[in-house]
CSV table of C-alpha atoms in Angstrom, one decimal:
chain,number,residue,atom,x,y,z
R,223,UNK,CA,17.6,-40.2,20.9
R,224,UNK,CA,18.9,-36.9,22.4
R,225,UNK,CA,17.6,-33.9,20.3
R,226,UNK,CA,20.3,-31.8,18.9
R,227,UNK,CA,19.2,-28.4,17.8
R,228,UNK,CA,21.5,-25.7,16.4
R,229,UNK,CA,20.5,-22.2,15.1
R,230,UNK,CA,22.8,-20.3,12.8
R,231,UNK,CA,21.8,-16.6,13.0
R,232,UNK,CA,23.3,-13.2,13.6
R,233,UNK,CA,23.2,-10.9,16.6
R,234,UNK,CA,20.8,-8.5,14.9
R,235,UNK,CA,18.7,-10.3,12.3
R,236,UNK,CA,15.0,-10.1,12.8
R,237,UNK,CA,14.6,-13.3,10.8
R,238,UNK,CA,16.8,-15.2,13.2
R,239,UNK,CA,15.0,-13.6,16.1
R,240,UNK,CA,11.6,-15.0,15.1
R,241,UNK,CA,13.1,-18.5,15.2
R,242,UNK,CA,14.6,-17.8,18.7
R,243,UNK,CA,11.1,-16.8,19.9
R,244,UNK,CA,9.5,-20.0,18.5
R,245,UNK,CA,12.2,-22.2,20.2
R,246,UNK,CA,11.7,-20.3,23.4
R,247,UNK,CA,7.9,-20.5,23.2
R,248,UNK,CA,8.1,-24.2,23.0
R,249,UNK,CA,10.9,-24.6,25.5
R,250,UNK,CA,13.3,-26.2,23.1
R,251,UNK,CA,17.0,-26.1,24.1
R,252,UNK,CA,19.3,-25.2,21.3
R,253,UNK,CA,22.9,-24.0,20.5
R,254,UNK,CA,23.0,-20.5,19.0
R,255,UNK,CA,25.7,-19.8,16.5
R,256,UNK,CA,26.1,-16.2,15.5
R,257,UNK,CA,27.5,-15.8,12.1
R,258,UNK,CA,29.6,-12.9,10.7
R,259,UNK,CA,28.0,-12.4,7.3
R,260,UNK,CA,31.1,-10.7,5.9
R,261,UNK,CA,33.0,-13.9,6.6
R,262,UNK,CA,30.5,-16.8,6.3
R,263,UNK,CA,31.5,-20.0,8.1
R,264,UNK,CA,32.1,-23.3,6.3
R,265,UNK,CA,29.2,-24.6,8.3
R,266,UNK,CA,26.7,-22.1,7.0
R,267,UNK,CA,27.9,-22.6,3.4
R,268,UNK,CA,27.5,-26.4,3.9
R,269,UNK,CA,24.0,-26.1,5.5
R,270,UNK,CA,22.6,-23.5,3.1
R,271,UNK,CA,24.5,-23.9,-0.2
R,272,UNK,CA,21.5,-22.5,-2.2
R,273,UNK,CA,21.1,-19.1,-0.5
R,274,UNK,CA,24.1,-18.9,1.9
R,275,UNK,CA,21.9,-17.0,4.3
R,276,UNK,CA,20.8,-17.2,7.9
R,277,UNK,CA,18.8,-18.3,9.8
R,278,UNK,CA,19.4,-22.0,9.4
R,279,UNK,CA,18.0,-24.5,11.9
R,280,UNK,CA,19.9,-27.8,12.2
R,281,UNK,CA,17.9,-30.6,13.8
R,282,UNK,CA,19.8,-33.8,14.4
R,283,UNK,CA,22.2,-32.9,11.6
R,284,UNK,CA,19.4,-32.0,9.2
R,285,UNK,CA,19.4,-28.3,8.0
R,286,UNK,CA,16.3,-26.3,7.3
R,287,UNK,CA,16.6,-22.8,5.7
R,288,UNK,CA,14.2,-19.9,5.2
R,289,UNK,CA,12.7,-18.6,8.4
R,290,UNK,CA,9.0,-19.2,7.5
R,291,UNK,CA,9.8,-22.8,6.5
R,292,UNK,CA,11.7,-23.2,9.8
R,293,UNK,CA,8.8,-21.9,11.8
R,294,UNK,CA,6.4,-24.4,10.3
R,295,UNK,CA,8.9,-27.2,10.8
R,296,UNK,CA,9.3,-26.3,14.5
R,297,UNK,CA,5.5,-26.2,14.9
R,298,UNK,CA,5.1,-29.6,13.3
R,299,UNK,CA,7.9,-31.2,15.2
R,300,UNK,CA,7.3,-29.9,18.7
R,301,UNK,CA,3.6,-29.8,19.4
R,302,UNK,CA,3.5,-27.8,22.7
R,303,UNK,CA,2.4,-24.1,22.5
R,304,UNK,CA,1.4,-24.2,18.9
R,305,UNK,CA,2.1,-21.2,16.7
R,306,UNK,CA,-0.3,-22.1,14.0
R,307,UNK,CA,-4.0,-23.0,14.5
R,308,UNK,CA,-5.6,-26.3,13.4
R,309,UNK,CA,-8.3,-24.9,11.1
R,310,UNK,CA,-7.1,-24.7,7.4
R,311,UNK,CA,-8.7,-21.3,6.8
R,312,UNK,CA,-7.1,-19.8,9.8
R,313,UNK,CA,-3.8,-21.3,8.9
R,314,UNK,CA,-4.1,-19.9,5.4
R,315,UNK,CA,-4.8,-16.4,6.9
R,316,UNK,CA,-1.7,-16.6,9.1
R,317,UNK,CA,0.4,-17.7,6.2
R,318,UNK,CA,-1.0,-14.8,4.1
R,319,UNK,CA,0.0,-12.2,6.7
R,320,UNK,CA,3.4,-13.7,7.2
R,321,UNK,CA,4.0,-13.5,3.5
R,322,UNK,CA,2.7,-10.0,3.4
R,323,UNK,CA,5.2,-8.9,6.0
R,324,UNK,CA,8.2,-10.5,4.2
R,325,UNK,CA,7.2,-9.5,0.7
R,326,UNK,CA,5.5,-6.1,1.1
R,327,UNK,CA,5.8,-4.5,4.5
R,328,UNK,CA,9.5,-5.1,5.2
R,329,UNK,CA,10.7,-4.1,1.7
R,330,UNK,CA,8.6,-0.9,1.8
R,331,UNK,CA,9.9,0.0,5.2
R,332,UNK,CA,13.5,-0.7,4.0
R,333,UNK,CA,12.9,1.4,0.9
R,334,UNK,CA,11.6,4.3,3.1
R,335,UNK,CA,14.8,3.9,5.2
R,336,UNK,CA,17.3,3.7,2.3
R,337,UNK,CA,15.9,5.6,-0.6
R,338,UNK,CA,16.1,9.3,-1.5
R,339,UNK,CA,13.9,11.9,-3.1
R,340,UNK,CA,10.8,10.7,-5.0
R,341,UNK,CA,11.7,7.0,-4.4
R,342,UNK,CA,11.7,7.6,-0.7
R,343,UNK,CA,8.3,9.4,-0.8
R,344,UNK,CA,6.8,6.4,-2.7
R,345,UNK,CA,8.3,3.9,-0.3
R,346,UNK,CA,7.0,5.9,2.7
R,347,UNK,CA,3.5,6.1,1.1
R,348,UNK,CA,3.6,2.3,0.5
R,349,UNK,CA,4.7,1.7,4.1
R,350,UNK,CA,1.9,3.8,5.5
R,351,UNK,CA,-0.6,1.9,3.3
R,352,UNK,CA,0.8,-1.5,4.4
R,353,UNK,CA,0.7,-0.5,8.0
R,354,UNK,CA,-3.0,0.4,7.6
R,355,UNK,CA,-3.7,-3.1,6.5
R,356,UNK,CA,-1.8,-4.4,9.5
R,357,UNK,CA,-3.8,-2.1,11.8
R,358,UNK,CA,-7.0,-3.3,10.3
R,359,UNK,CA,-6.0,-6.9,10.9
R,360,UNK,CA,-5.7,-6.2,14.7
R,361,UNK,CA,-9.3,-5.1,15.0
R,362,UNK,CA,-11.0,-6.9,17.9
R,363,UNK,CA,-7.9,-8.9,18.7
R,364,UNK,CA,-5.3,-8.7,21.4
R,365,UNK,CA,-2.7,-10.4,19.3
R,366,UNK,CA,-2.7,-11.1,15.5
R,367,UNK,CA,-3.4,-14.8,16.4
R,368,UNK,CA,-6.0,-14.0,19.0
R,369,UNK,CA,-5.6,-14.3,22.8
R,370,UNK,CA,-2.1,-15.8,22.5
R,371,UNK,CA,0.7,-15.0,20.1
R,372,UNK,CA,1.2,-17.1,17.0
R,373,UNK,CA,3.0,-17.1,13.7
R,374,UNK,CA,1.9,-13.7,12.6
R,375,UNK,CA,2.9,-12.0,15.8
R,376,UNK,CA,6.4,-13.6,15.6
R,377,UNK,CA,6.7,-12.4,12.0
R,378,UNK,CA,5.5,-8.8,12.7
R,379,UNK,CA,7.5,-8.8,15.9
R,380,UNK,CA,10.4,-6.8,14.3
R,381,UNK,CA,8.1,-3.7,14.3
R,382,UNK,CA,8.1,-3.6,18.1
R,383,UNK,CA,11.8,-3.0,18.1
R,384,UNK,CA,13.1,-1.7,14.8
R,385,UNK,CA,10.4,1.0,14.3
R,386,UNK,CA,11.7,3.0,17.3
R,387,UNK,CA,15.3,2.5,16.1
R,388,UNK,CA,14.4,3.8,12.6
R,389,UNK,CA,12.6,6.7,14.2
R,390,UNK,CA,15.6,7.6,16.4
R,391,UNK,CA,18.1,7.3,13.4
R,392,UNK,CA,16.0,9.1,10.8
R,393,UNK,CA,14.2,11.6,13.0
R,394,UNK,CA,10.9,10.7,11.3
R,395,UNK,CA,7.8,9.7,13.3
R,396,UNK,CA,6.6,6.5,11.6
R,397,UNK,CA,4.0,4.9,13.7
R,398,UNK,CA,2.9,7.8,15.9
R,399,UNK,CA,-0.8,8.3,16.7
R,400,UNK,CA,-2.0,7.0,13.3
R,401,UNK,CA,-2.0,3.3,14.4
R,402,UNK,CA,-3.4,3.0,17.9
R,403,UNK,CA,-4.0,-0.8,17.7
R,404,UNK,CA,-0.5,-1.4,16.4
R,405,UNK,CA,1.0,0.8,19.0
R,406,UNK,CA,-0.8,-1.1,21.8
R,407,UNK,CA,0.2,-4.5,20.2
R,408,UNK,CA,3.8,-3.4,20.1
R,409,UNK,CA,3.7,-2.7,23.8
R,410,UNK,CA,1.9,-5.9,24.8
R,411,UNK,CA,4.2,-8.0,22.6
R,412,UNK,CA,7.4,-6.6,24.0
R,413,UNK,CA,6.3,-7.2,27.5
R,414,UNK,CA,5.7,-11.0,27.0
R,415,UNK,CA,8.1,-13.1,29.0
R,416,UNK,CA,9.2,-15.0,25.8
R,417,UNK,CA,10.0,-11.7,24.0
R,418,UNK,CA,11.3,-9.5,26.8
R,419,UNK,CA,15.0,-9.3,27.0
R,420,UNK,CA,15.5,-11.0,23.7
R,421,UNK,CA,16.1,-7.8,21.7
R,422,UNK,CA,19.6,-7.2,20.4
R,423,UNK,CA,21.5,-4.6,22.4
R,424,UNK,CA,19.9,-1.2,21.6
R,425,UNK,CA,23.1,0.8,21.5
R,426,UNK,CA,24.7,-1.6,19.1
R,427,UNK,CA,21.5,-1.4,16.9
R,428,UNK,CA,21.6,2.4,16.8
R,429,UNK,CA,25.3,2.3,15.7
R,430,UNK,CA,24.5,-0.3,13.1
R,431,UNK,CA,21.5,1.5,11.6
R,432,UNK,CA,23.0,4.9,11.8
R,433,UNK,CA,26.0,3.6,9.8
R,434,UNK,CA,23.6,2.1,7.3
R,435,UNK,CA,21.6,5.3,7.1
R,436,UNK,CA,24.7,7.3,6.5
R,437,UNK,CA,25.8,4.9,3.8
R,438,UNK,CA,22.5,5.3,1.9
R,439,UNK,CA,22.3,9.1,2.5
R,440,UNK,CA,25.8,10.4,2.0
R,441,UNK,CA,26.3,14.0,3.1
R,442,UNK,CA,26.7,16.1,0.0
M,45,UNK,CA,-23.5,-28.7,3.3
M,46,UNK,CA,-22.8,-28.5,-0.4
M,47,UNK,CA,-19.2,-27.3,-1.0
M,48,UNK,CA,-19.0,-24.2,-3.1
M,49,UNK,CA,-15.6,-23.5,-4.6
M,50,UNK,CA,-14.9,-20.6,-7.0
M,51,UNK,CA,-11.5,-19.8,-8.5
M,52,UNK,CA,-10.9,-16.2,-9.8
M,53,UNK,CA,-8.1,-16.7,-12.3
M,54,UNK,CA,-6.4,-15.6,-15.5
M,55,UNK,CA,-5.7,-18.4,-18.0
M,56,UNK,CA,-2.0,-17.6,-18.8
M,57,UNK,CA,-1.1,-17.1,-15.1
M,58,UNK,CA,1.3,-19.8,-13.8
M,59,UNK,CA,0.1,-19.0,-10.3
M,60,UNK,CA,-3.5,-19.7,-11.2
M,61,UNK,CA,-2.4,-22.9,-12.9
M,62,UNK,CA,-1.0,-24.2,-9.5
M,63,UNK,CA,-4.5,-24.0,-7.9
M,64,UNK,CA,-6.1,-25.5,-11.0
M,65,UNK,CA,-3.8,-28.5,-10.8
M,66,UNK,CA,-4.3,-28.9,-7.0
M,67,UNK,CA,-8.1,-28.8,-7.4
M,68,UNK,CA,-8.0,-31.3,-10.3
M,69,UNK,CA,-5.7,-33.7,-8.4
M,70,UNK,CA,-8.3,-33.8,-5.6
M,71,UNK,CA,-11.2,-34.1,-8.1
M,72,UNK,CA,-12.9,-31.0,-6.7
M,73,UNK,CA,-15.7,-29.4,-8.7
M,74,UNK,CA,-15.4,-25.7,-8.9
M,75,UNK,CA,-16.5,-22.6,-10.8
M,76,UNK,CA,-13.8,-21.0,-12.8
M,77,UNK,CA,-14.1,-17.3,-13.3
M,78,UNK,CA,-11.7,-15.6,-15.8
M,79,UNK,CA,-10.7,-12.1,-14.8
M,80,UNK,CA,-10.0,-9.2,-17.1
M,81,UNK,CA,-6.9,-7.8,-15.4
M,82,UNK,CA,-7.4,-4.4,-16.9
M,83,UNK,CA,-10.9,-4.3,-15.6
M,84,UNK,CA,-10.9,-6.2,-12.3
M,85,UNK,CA,-14.3,-7.5,-11.0
M,86,UNK,CA,-15.9,-6.1,-7.9
M,87,UNK,CA,-15.7,-9.7,-6.5
M,88,UNK,CA,-11.9,-9.8,-7.0
M,89,UNK,CA,-11.4,-6.4,-5.3
M,90,UNK,CA,-13.7,-7.5,-2.4
M,91,UNK,CA,-12.0,-10.9,-2.0
M,92,UNK,CA,-8.4,-9.7,-2.3
M,93,UNK,CA,-8.4,-6.1,-1.1
M,94,UNK,CA,-4.7,-6.2,-0.1
M,95,UNK,CA,-3.2,-7.3,-3.4
M,96,UNK,CA,-6.1,-7.2,-5.8
M,97,UNK,CA,-4.5,-10.2,-7.7
M,98,UNK,CA,-5.5,-13.5,-9.0
M,99,UNK,CA,-5.7,-16.4,-8.3
M,100,UNK,CA,-8.3,-16.1,-5.4
M,101,UNK,CA,-9.8,-19.3,-4.2
M,102,UNK,CA,-13.3,-18.8,-2.6
M,103,UNK,CA,-14.5,-21.7,-0.5
M,104,UNK,CA,-18.0,-21.4,0.9
M,105,UNK,CA,-17.7,-17.6,0.5
M,106,UNK,CA,-14.3,-17.3,2.3
M,107,UNK,CA,-11.3,-16.2,0.3
M,108,UNK,CA,-7.8,-17.7,0.3
M,109,UNK,CA,-5.2,-15.6,-1.5
M,110,UNK,CA,-1.7,-16.4,-2.8
M,111,UNK,CA,-1.3,-19.6,-4.9
M,112,UNK,CA,1.0,-21.6,-2.7
M,113,UNK,CA,-1.1,-20.8,0.3
M,114,UNK,CA,-4.1,-22.0,-1.7
M,115,UNK,CA,-2.4,-25.3,-2.7
M,116,UNK,CA,-1.6,-26.0,1.0
M,117,UNK,CA,-5.2,-25.1,1.9
M,118,UNK,CA,-6.6,-27.5,-0.7
M,119,UNK,CA,-4.2,-30.2,0.5
M,120,UNK,CA,-5.3,-29.7,4.1
M,121,UNK,CA,-9.0,-29.5,3.5
M,122,UNK,CA,-9.2,-32.4,1.0
M,123,UNK,CA,-6.6,-34.5,2.7
M,124,UNK,CA,-8.1,-37.9,1.8
M,125,UNK,CA,-7.1,-37.9,-1.8
M,126,UNK,CA,-3.8,-37.4,-3.7
M,127,UNK,CA,-1.7,-35.8,-0.9
M,128,UNK,CA,0.6,-33.1,-2.3
M,129,UNK,CA,2.7,-32.5,0.8
M,130,UNK,CA,4.6,-35.3,2.5
M,131,UNK,CA,3.6,-36.2,6.1
M,132,UNK,CA,7.1,-36.2,7.5
M,133,UNK,CA,8.0,-32.7,8.8
M,134,UNK,CA,11.5,-32.7,7.4
M,135,UNK,CA,10.4,-33.8,3.9
M,136,UNK,CA,7.6,-31.2,4.2
M,137,UNK,CA,10.2,-28.5,5.0
M,138,UNK,CA,12.3,-29.6,2.0
M,139,UNK,CA,9.2,-29.3,-0.3
M,140,UNK,CA,8.3,-25.9,1.1
M,141,UNK,CA,11.9,-24.7,0.6
M,142,UNK,CA,12.0,-25.7,-3.1
M,143,UNK,CA,8.5,-24.3,-3.8
M,144,UNK,CA,9.7,-21.0,-2.2
M,145,UNK,CA,12.9,-21.2,-4.4
M,146,UNK,CA,10.7,-21.5,-7.5
M,147,UNK,CA,8.7,-18.4,-6.3
M,148,UNK,CA,11.8,-16.4,-5.6
M,149,UNK,CA,13.6,-17.1,-8.9
M,150,UNK,CA,11.6,-18.6,-11.8
M,151,UNK,CA,9.0,-15.9,-12.5
M,152,UNK,CA,11.3,-12.9,-12.2
M,153,UNK,CA,14.1,-14.4,-14.2
M,154,UNK,CA,11.7,-15.7,-16.8
M,155,UNK,CA,10.1,-12.2,-17.0
M,156,UNK,CA,13.5,-10.6,-17.5
M,157,UNK,CA,14.2,-13.0,-20.4
M,158,UNK,CA,11.1,-11.9,-22.4
M,159,UNK,CA,11.1,-8.3,-21.3
M,160,UNK,CA,14.8,-7.3,-21.9
M,161,UNK,CA,17.3,-7.3,-24.7
M,162,UNK,CA,21.1,-7.4,-25.2
M,163,UNK,CA,23.4,-7.6,-22.2
M,164,UNK,CA,20.5,-7.6,-19.7
M,165,UNK,CA,18.8,-10.5,-21.5
M,166,UNK,CA,22.0,-12.4,-21.7
M,167,UNK,CA,22.5,-12.2,-18.0
M,168,UNK,CA,18.9,-13.1,-17.3
M,169,UNK,CA,19.2,-16.2,-19.6
M,170,UNK,CA,22.3,-17.3,-17.9
M,171,UNK,CA,20.8,-17.0,-14.4
M,172,UNK,CA,17.6,-18.6,-15.5
M,173,UNK,CA,19.4,-21.7,-16.9
M,174,UNK,CA,21.4,-21.9,-13.7
M,175,UNK,CA,18.2,-21.9,-11.7
M,176,UNK,CA,16.7,-24.7,-13.9
M,177,UNK,CA,19.9,-26.7,-13.5
M,178,UNK,CA,19.6,-26.5,-9.7
M,179,UNK,CA,16.0,-27.7,-9.9
M,180,UNK,CA,17.2,-30.5,-12.2
M,181,UNK,CA,19.8,-31.5,-9.6
M,182,UNK,CA,17.2,-31.5,-6.8
M,183,UNK,CA,14.9,-33.7,-9.0
M,184,UNK,CA,17.8,-36.3,-9.4
M,185,UNK,CA,16.5,-39.7,-10.5
M,186,UNK,CA,13.1,-39.3,-9.1
M,187,UNK,CA,10.1,-39.3,-11.5
M,188,UNK,CA,8.6,-36.3,-9.7
M,189,UNK,CA,9.9,-33.8,-7.1
M,190,UNK,CA,7.3,-35.4,-4.9
M,191,UNK,CA,8.9,-38.9,-5.4
M,192,UNK,CA,6.7,-41.5,-7.0
M,193,UNK,CA,3.7,-39.2,-7.5
M,194,UNK,CA,3.1,-35.5,-8.2
M,195,UNK,CA,3.8,-33.4,-5.2
M,196,UNK,CA,3.9,-29.8,-3.9
M,197,UNK,CA,7.0,-28.8,-5.7
M,198,UNK,CA,5.8,-30.3,-9.0
M,199,UNK,CA,2.6,-28.3,-8.7
M,200,UNK,CA,4.6,-25.1,-7.9
M,201,UNK,CA,6.9,-25.5,-10.8
M,202,UNK,CA,5.2,-27.2,-13.7
M,203,UNK,CA,3.0,-24.2,-14.7
M,204,UNK,CA,6.2,-22.4,-15.9
M,205,UNK,CA,6.6,-25.2,-18.5
M,206,UNK,CA,3.7,-23.6,-20.4
M,207,UNK,CA,5.9,-20.5,-20.7
M,208,UNK,CA,9.1,-22.2,-21.8
M,209,UNK,CA,8.3,-21.9,-25.5
M,210,UNK,CA,7.7,-18.1,-25.1
M,211,UNK,CA,11.0,-17.7,-23.1
M,212,UNK,CA,12.9,-19.7,-25.8
M,213,UNK,CA,11.5,-17.7,-28.7
M,214,UNK,CA,12.1,-14.3,-26.9
M,215,UNK,CA,15.5,-15.3,-25.7
M,216,UNK,CA,16.6,-17.3,-28.7
M,217,UNK,CA,17.8,-20.4,-26.8
M,218,UNK,CA,16.8,-24.0,-26.2
M,219,UNK,CA,15.9,-25.0,-22.6
M,220,UNK,CA,15.8,-28.7,-23.6
M,221,UNK,CA,19.4,-28.5,-24.9
M,222,UNK,CA,20.5,-27.2,-21.5
M,223,UNK,CA,18.2,-29.2,-19.2
M,224,UNK,CA,17.0,-32.4,-20.9
M,225,UNK,CA,16.1,-34.1,-17.6
M,226,UNK,CA,13.9,-31.2,-16.6
M,227,UNK,CA,12.1,-31.3,-19.9
M,228,UNK,CA,11.6,-35.1,-19.5
M,229,UNK,CA,10.1,-34.4,-16.1
M,230,UNK,CA,7.8,-31.7,-17.5
M,231,UNK,CA,6.6,-34.1,-20.3
M,232,UNK,CA,5.9,-36.7,-17.6
M,233,UNK,CA,3.8,-34.2,-15.7
M,234,UNK,CA,1.9,-33.3,-18.8
M,235,UNK,CA,0.8,-36.9,-19.2
M,236,UNK,CA,-1.4,-36.3,-16.1
M,237,UNK,CA,-4.9,-35.1,-16.9
M,238,UNK,CA,-4.8,-32.7,-13.9
M,239,UNK,CA,-1.8,-30.9,-15.4
M,240,UNK,CA,-2.7,-31.1,-19.1
M,241,UNK,CA,-6.1,-29.6,-18.5
M,242,UNK,CA,-4.7,-26.8,-16.3
M,243,UNK,CA,-1.9,-25.5,-18.5
M,244,UNK,CA,-2.7,-23.4,-21.6
M,245,UNK,CA,-1.1,-24.3,-24.9
M,246,UNK,CA,2.5,-23.0,-25.2
M,247,UNK,CA,1.7,-21.2,-28.5
M,248,UNK,CA,-1.1,-19.4,-26.8
M,249,UNK,CA,1.2,-18.2,-24.1
M,250,UNK,CA,3.7,-17.0,-26.6
M,251,UNK,CA,0.9,-15.1,-28.4
M,252,UNK,CA,-0.1,-13.5,-25.1
M,253,UNK,CA,3.6,-12.5,-24.5
M,254,UNK,CA,3.8,-10.9,-27.9
M,255,UNK,CA,0.6,-9.0,-27.1
M,256,UNK,CA,2.2,-7.8,-23.8
M,257,UNK,CA,5.4,-6.8,-25.6
M,258,UNK,CA,3.4,-4.7,-28.1
M,259,UNK,CA,1.3,-3.1,-25.3
M,260,UNK,CA,4.3,-2.1,-23.3
M,261,UNK,CA,6.4,-1.1,-26.2
M,262,UNK,CA,9.0,-3.8,-25.8
M,263,UNK,CA,10.6,-5.0,-29.1
């Protein structure tokens, strides 16, 4: 039966982008549908009635929601270029760091971007501490998953693009010299054929994040 | 090589209960170590330096952190007995989705029910019941979320049943009145030794919550 794969995402979402990378890595053809989240399509509401969020992968009419669930599904369905290792302990470690990104690192970074005053200071301190754990995890490795990229690289991938955008918009130096392994990884990751040229248009991103920043930090 | 399995845990923790159930389902002998969360052991801090939380599963000296990650690990290592995740990728994805939903909703909403009062509590109760009703809908006519036998979603969700009495007393409402099918499912799970032995008594959990309320100055 002909495979039919659709991906509901947005032009800028890092969560959607990690699924794009997984599909590209495995050479899976798919139809991309970019949603306007201020005007969600009937299709999105039908495919993800619980959360009404993107990304949603639709495989032969069957919808799968939540990016980490989608990534594991893709890995189990299309076996070429695996993104998770076979060994259960290594798989557990990859899942741990993926969860860490989504539940700790991303929220702390977002807090540092959006909050003010003391809340901002706390969020920045948390972000720095979280990045230290990430830096530590790269010791002795080219990529988080070893010689080749895997799940954790795809999940941390947003750092390679959004950090420089945050830095340009806020004027703060976030990664700087304090994280040499992370800086090197960001460079290596961005240059991979699968990743290169997949970033959302930078000028559009700057406009988007500048607008968000202004919204959270209104001029007094 | 003899398998050495240790679980660093805290009896009332619904997250710890998940790993207890999974280990029991697979018939794995392990050493249970109760942590004093106000005085965390050196072992806990060494094995989970990032979060410093329980449960931590230590298998032949190597730690696995995060309860659902532990359940998947247990299922993958001891794959010959009582499989918790289905083998079909789409069914597996569905199970992962609902376990994730439990993680995102139940604990936080339940916490708001016992920690807050008045308007805030009323909102928390309403959202909590809505969440339970959605789980009830997902269960449908199946005996378990896993189908004919206990599965991943059942293991993820049933620990919260031990907290229901505490939620009801604090929130002054009846979960069974709103979600009878869910309670029927919970009682069915409790018939299993793996579940019954892993969950603390509901009264004990309520006593623990009262202790917490006193300690944090919540009426």
